[in-house]
């Protein structure tokens, strides 16, 4: 394989490859440019066509044509090898560490399935005037629809899978690509995962479609045997549809590693030395449409160390757009701590209450650009935002506010990799709280530096619920799942209608908190179904003990 690597180097002129990304100027036997890996005014980046190497005397980056493409495209060596081999016309042999031919062929087939589905969704959208009108009302223009290849999955059970099988793809391939699910009752049958949804194709860093996110547009009725299936195939999310449904993890799609829109944003991120990270597909599309091309979006998961590693190759300046609600605030605290630990400079824009980036961009694109330009440092943002978390009736109690800052904001400062930055923000916090700077410094020093990939934010424990452990678990299931779900039906069997109604009435004011409690139980490494089964098992055991106790009374 080493000989093939050299063969590729011999056949490719490094200046032609590098010249696709930066403007090179001949300077003797080398070429110079402003470095693509850091911001500079005077060119310090040199490329040698004779040796096939490059070096930057400003930031120290150096390497060959392979490392250059890896860094610029944020890809691994095997992907860069394949990409450059195709450009050089070299047929690669098998090498140690490379996936076998069967795996490679399978992944190529899955990409073909995703591409064919994208084209189908695009054509379906073009025929639906009502969806076109909806997108226009959301502020999406024609150019954005084409750029982001927006589409529509028909509100039927088999349209996508039947179209793909007609093109020669097997049912296994369609399922493995995340576009269909297997029927539980009809062996060998599959049904479409995305139905009645506006489709957003998700691409890998090279721009190849690997997954989808679907936004509900039309509700689907429960599947019946008369429609060629079984109602047992109808999950809770199919009757009471989630607003968004994302592809499951596949051989191509790892949600902890891929950011929506990154393939289109990466060059702008590098050029601007800045990135805007949003939480929704419409936020992303409207941000790009508003002149913020360095925007990427999370896809069905929280920010991860892998996301930060991907972004950090391009820039360490992150603008984090948060949802203006308690969940968004909690998520922002954790994401900021993780980014600080990874050496990022984090700023956060302030949006009008109840509005997200898409809302602002639709009404006034300049207002969104201005909000991003005027972003506050994360520490200053949370100093303001956390004041809104002071419990009702105690807003005037400065000690409560100071305890919240101590618990939630000081761990962020401790996570900063720079002691100078720590000192800067310690001073700001001390001034805001009107306490000695030494006191804040002492509290920050108590908190160990948070390592990247293992970041947690200390949050004050909420007031305990006025409920027993059984009632709390029942409340989590009661408020998370809809009334017709199998989980609710099982809960009704265990507790009875009267007791369930008592719990619902007692905990109605804590419904949202219980939903968040359930989601925290699920986390990133489990599923709602597994956690629900565990909770139901706990409830069943407690109920059995209660009945046994009553039997002997």
PDB file of N, CA, C and O in Angstrom, residues 103-136:
ATOM      1  N   UNK A 103     -17.762  -4.971   2.804  1.00  0.00           N
ATOM      2  CA  UNK A 103     -18.203  -3.825   3.590  1.00  0.00           C
ATOM      3  C   UNK A 103     -18.232  -2.562   2.749  1.00  0.00           C
ATOM      4  O   UNK A 103     -19.127  -1.739   2.853  1.00  0.00           O
ATOM      5  N   UNK A 104     -17.180  -2.394   1.910  1.00  0.00           N
ATOM      6  CA  UNK A 104     -17.137  -1.207   1.046  1.00  0.00           C
ATOM      7  C   UNK A 104     -18.308  -1.201   0.093  1.00  0.00           C
ATOM      8  O   UNK A 104     -18.977  -0.178  -0.094  1.00  0.00           O
ATOM      9  N   UNK A 105     -18.584  -2.353  -0.505  1.00  0.00           N
ATOM     10  CA  UNK A 105     -19.699  -2.429  -1.446  1.00  0.00           C
ATOM     11  C   UNK A 105     -21.015  -2.138  -0.740  1.00  0.00           C
ATOM     12  O   UNK A 105     -21.883  -1.450  -1.294  1.00  0.00           O
ATOM     13  N   UNK A 106     -21.166  -2.639   0.489  1.00  0.00           N
ATOM     14  CA  UNK A 106     -22.406  -2.419   1.229  1.00  0.00           C
ATOM     15  C   UNK A 106     -22.599  -0.937   1.518  1.00  0.00           C
ATOM     16  O   UNK A 106     -23.696  -0.392   1.337  1.00  0.00           O
ATOM     17  N   UNK A 107     -21.551  -0.259   1.944  1.00  0.00           N
ATOM     18  CA  UNK A 107     -21.676   1.160   2.243  1.00  0.00           C
ATOM     19  C   UNK A 107     -21.996   1.964   0.986  1.00  0.00           C
ATOM     20  O   UNK A 107     -22.773   2.921   1.026  1.00  0.00           O
ATOM     21  N   UNK A 108     -21.382   1.579  -0.118  1.00  0.00           N
ATOM     22  CA  UNK A 108     -21.691   2.270  -1.380  1.00  0.00           C
ATOM     23  C   UNK A 108     -23.162   2.073  -1.744  1.00  0.00           C
ATOM     24  O   UNK A 108     -23.830   3.011  -2.199  1.00  0.00           O
ATOM     25  N   UNK A 109     -23.649   0.872  -1.539  1.00  0.00           N
ATOM     26  CA  UNK A 109     -25.064   0.601  -1.833  1.00  0.00           C
ATOM     27  C   UNK A 109     -25.980   1.422  -0.936  1.00  0.00           C
ATOM     28  O   UNK A 109     -26.995   1.966  -1.377  1.00  0.00           O
ATOM     29  N   UNK A 110     -25.619   1.549   0.337  1.00  0.00           N
ATOM     30  CA  UNK A 110     -26.443   2.338   1.254  1.00  0.00           C
ATOM     31  C   UNK A 110     -26.450   3.802   0.848  1.00  0.00           C
ATOM     32  O   UNK A 110     -27.477   4.482   0.950  1.00  0.00           O
ATOM     33  N   UNK A 111     -25.305   4.304   0.373  1.00  0.00           N
ATOM     34  CA  UNK A 111     -25.284   5.688  -0.115  1.00  0.00           C
ATOM     35  C   UNK A 111     -26.175   5.837  -1.336  1.00  0.00           C
ATOM     36  O   UNK A 111     -26.860   6.852  -1.503  1.00  0.00           O
ATOM     37  N   UNK A 112     -26.171   4.831  -2.187  1.00  0.00           N
ATOM     38  CA  UNK A 112     -27.028   4.874  -3.373  1.00  0.00           C
ATOM     39  C   UNK A 112     -28.503   4.860  -2.979  1.00  0.00           C
ATOM     40  O   UNK A 112     -29.329   5.545  -3.592  1.00  0.00           O
ATOM     41  N   UNK A 113     -28.852   4.081  -1.946  1.00  0.00           N
ATOM     42  CA  UNK A 113     -30.230   4.053  -1.452  1.00  0.00           C
ATOM     43  C   UNK A 113     -30.625   5.444  -0.964  1.00  0.00           C
ATOM     44  O   UNK A 113     -31.695   5.963  -1.306  1.00  0.00           O
ATOM     45  N   UNK A 114     -29.758   6.065  -0.164  1.00  0.00           N
ATOM     46  CA  UNK A 114     -30.052   7.398   0.380  1.00  0.00           C
ATOM     47  C   UNK A 114     -30.182   8.431  -0.730  1.00  0.00           C
ATOM     48  O   UNK A 114     -31.060   9.307  -0.682  1.00  0.00           O
ATOM     49  N   UNK A 115     -29.322   8.349  -1.719  1.00  0.00           N
ATOM     50  CA  UNK A 115     -29.392   9.301  -2.833  1.00  0.00           C
ATOM     51  C   UNK A 115     -30.683   9.111  -3.633  1.00  0.00           C
ATOM     52  O   UNK A 115     -31.355  10.085  -3.992  1.00  0.00           O
ATOM     53  N   UNK A 116     -31.037   7.859  -3.906  1.00  0.00           N
ATOM     54  CA  UNK A 116     -32.271   7.592  -4.652  1.00  0.00           C
ATOM     55  C   UNK A 116     -33.495   8.071  -3.882  1.00  0.00           C
ATOM     56  O   UNK A 116     -34.442   8.614  -4.462  1.00  0.00           O
ATOM     57  N   UNK A 117     -33.484   7.877  -2.564  1.00  0.00           N
ATOM     58  CA  UNK A 117     -34.595   8.347  -1.734  1.00  0.00           C
ATOM     59  C   UNK A 117     -34.676   9.866  -1.751  1.00  0.00           C
ATOM     60  O   UNK A 117     -35.773  10.442  -1.805  1.00  0.00           O
ATOM     61  N   UNK A 118     -33.528  10.531  -1.728  1.00  0.00           N
ATOM     62  CA  UNK A 118     -33.501  11.995  -1.770  1.00  0.00           C
ATOM     63  C   UNK A 118     -34.151  12.510  -3.041  1.00  0.00           C
ATOM     64  O   UNK A 118     -34.957  13.455  -3.013  1.00  0.00           O
ATOM     65  N   UNK A 119     -33.802  11.900  -4.156  1.00  0.00           N
ATOM     66  CA  UNK A 119     -34.392  12.303  -5.442  1.00  0.00           C
ATOM     67  C   UNK A 119     -35.901  12.075  -5.434  1.00  0.00           C
ATOM     68  O   UNK A 119     -36.681  12.926  -5.901  1.00  0.00           O
ATOM     69  N   UNK A 120     -36.335  10.949  -4.887  1.00  0.00           N
ATOM     70  CA  UNK A 120     -37.772  10.655  -4.794  1.00  0.00           C
ATOM     71  C   UNK A 120     -38.484  11.705  -3.942  1.00  0.00           C
ATOM     72  O   UNK A 120     -39.545  12.214  -4.311  1.00  0.00           O
ATOM     73  N   UNK A 121     -37.897  12.038  -2.798  1.00  0.00           N
ATOM     74  CA  UNK A 121     -38.508  13.040  -1.914  1.00  0.00           C
ATOM     75  C   UNK A 121     -38.587  14.404  -2.612  1.00  0.00           C
ATOM     76  O   UNK A 121     -39.580  15.124  -2.480  1.00  0.00           O
ATOM     77  N   UNK A 122     -37.539  14.765  -3.350  1.00  0.00           N
ATOM     78  CA  UNK A 122     -37.527  16.046  -4.064  1.00  0.00           C
ATOM     79  C   UNK A 122     -38.654  16.104  -5.087  1.00  0.00           C
ATOM     80  O   UNK A 122     -39.364  17.115  -5.194  1.00  0.00           O
ATOM     81  N   UNK A 123     -38.818  15.023  -5.847  1.00  0.00           N
ATOM     82  CA  UNK A 123     -39.875  14.988  -6.862  1.00  0.00           C
ATOM     83  C   UNK A 123     -41.262  15.042  -6.219  1.00  0.00           C
ATOM     84  O   UNK A 123     -42.177  15.679  -6.744  1.00  0.00           O
ATOM     85  N   UNK A 124     -41.415  14.360  -5.095  1.00  0.00           N
ATOM     86  CA  UNK A 124     -42.707  14.370  -4.412  1.00  0.00           C
ATOM     87  C   UNK A 124     -43.045  15.767  -3.915  1.00  0.00           C
ATOM     88  O   UNK A 124     -44.190  16.217  -4.019  1.00  0.00           O
ATOM     89  N   UNK A 125     -42.055  16.465  -3.361  1.00  0.00           N
ATOM     90  CA  UNK A 125     -42.285  17.836  -2.891  1.00  0.00           C
ATOM     91  C   UNK A 125     -42.687  18.749  -4.043  1.00  0.00           C
ATOM     92  O   UNK A 125     -43.582  19.594  -3.889  1.00  0.00           O
ATOM     93  N   UNK A 126     -42.041  18.592  -5.189  1.00  0.00           N
ATOM     94  CA  UNK A 126     -42.330  19.462  -6.330  1.00  0.00           C
ATOM     95  C   UNK A 126     -43.785  19.365  -6.779  1.00  0.00           C
ATOM     96  O   UNK A 126     -44.331  20.309  -7.362  1.00  0.00           O
ATOM     97  N   UNK A 127     -44.434  18.223  -6.484  1.00  0.00           N
ATOM     98  CA  UNK A 127     -45.820  18.016  -6.906  1.00  0.00           C
ATOM     99  C   UNK A 127     -46.839  18.443  -5.857  1.00  0.00           C
ATOM    100  O   UNK A 127     -48.047  18.327  -6.082  1.00  0.00           O
ATOM    101  N   UNK A 128     -46.379  18.947  -4.722  1.00  0.00           N
ATOM    102  CA  UNK A 128     -47.290  19.303  -3.635  1.00  0.00           C
ATOM    103  C   UNK A 128     -47.287  20.819  -3.406  1.00  0.00           C
ATOM    104  O   UNK A 128     -46.426  21.360  -2.711  1.00  0.00           O
ATOM    105  N   UNK A 129     -48.295  21.497  -3.943  1.00  0.00           N
ATOM    106  CA  UNK A 129     -48.392  22.950  -3.807  1.00  0.00           C
ATOM    107  C   UNK A 129     -48.618  23.364  -2.356  1.00  0.00           C
ATOM    108  O   UNK A 129     -48.141  24.422  -1.916  1.00  0.00           O
ATOM    109  N   UNK A 130     -49.351  22.538  -1.591  1.00  0.00           N
ATOM    110  CA  UNK A 130     -49.627  22.913  -0.196  1.00  0.00           C
ATOM    111  C   UNK A 130     -48.361  22.919   0.655  1.00  0.00           C
ATOM    112  O   UNK A 130     -48.182  23.792   1.524  1.00  0.00           O
ATOM    113  N   UNK A 131     -47.456  21.991   0.381  1.00  0.00           N
ATOM    114  CA  UNK A 131     -46.207  21.965   1.139  1.00  0.00           C
ATOM    115  C   UNK A 131     -45.300  23.111   0.696  1.00  0.00           C
ATOM    116  O   UNK A 131     -44.611  23.729   1.516  1.00  0.00           O
ATOM    117  N   UNK A 132     -45.313  23.394  -0.601  1.00  0.00           N
ATOM    118  CA  UNK A 132     -44.546  24.540  -1.105  1.00  0.00           C
ATOM    119  C   UNK A 132     -45.012  25.818  -0.414  1.00  0.00           C
ATOM    120  O   UNK A 132     -44.207  26.666  -0.012  1.00  0.00           O
ATOM    121  N   UNK A 133     -46.328  25.944  -0.253  1.00  0.00           N
ATOM    122  CA  UNK A 133     -46.890  27.128   0.402  1.00  0.00           C
ATOM    123  C   UNK A 133     -46.463  27.179   1.864  1.00  0.00           C
ATOM    124  O   UNK A 133     -46.126  28.247   2.389  1.00  0.00           O
ATOM    125  N   UNK A 134     -46.460  26.020   2.547  1.00  0.00           N
ATOM    126  CA  UNK A 134     -46.040  25.972   3.945  1.00  0.00           C
ATOM    127  C   UNK A 134     -44.580  26.408   4.086  1.00  0.00           C
ATOM    128  O   UNK A 134     -44.239  27.208   4.977  1.00  0.00           O
ATOM    129  N   UNK A 135     -43.711  25.895   3.211  1.00  0.00           N
ATOM    130  CA  UNK A 135     -42.300  26.261   3.279  1.00  0.00           C
ATOM    131  C   UNK A 135     -42.107  27.754   3.027  1.00  0.00           C
ATOM    132  O   UNK A 135     -41.269  28.398   3.676  1.00  0.00           O
ATOM    133  N   UNK A 136     -42.893  28.300   2.097  1.00  0.00           N
ATOM    134  CA  UNK A 136     -42.808  29.738   1.827  1.00  0.00           C
ATOM    135  C   UNK A 136     -43.224  30.538   3.062  1.00  0.00           C
ATOM    136  O   UNK A 136     -42.605  31.555   3.402  1.00  0.00           O
TER     137      UNK A 136
END
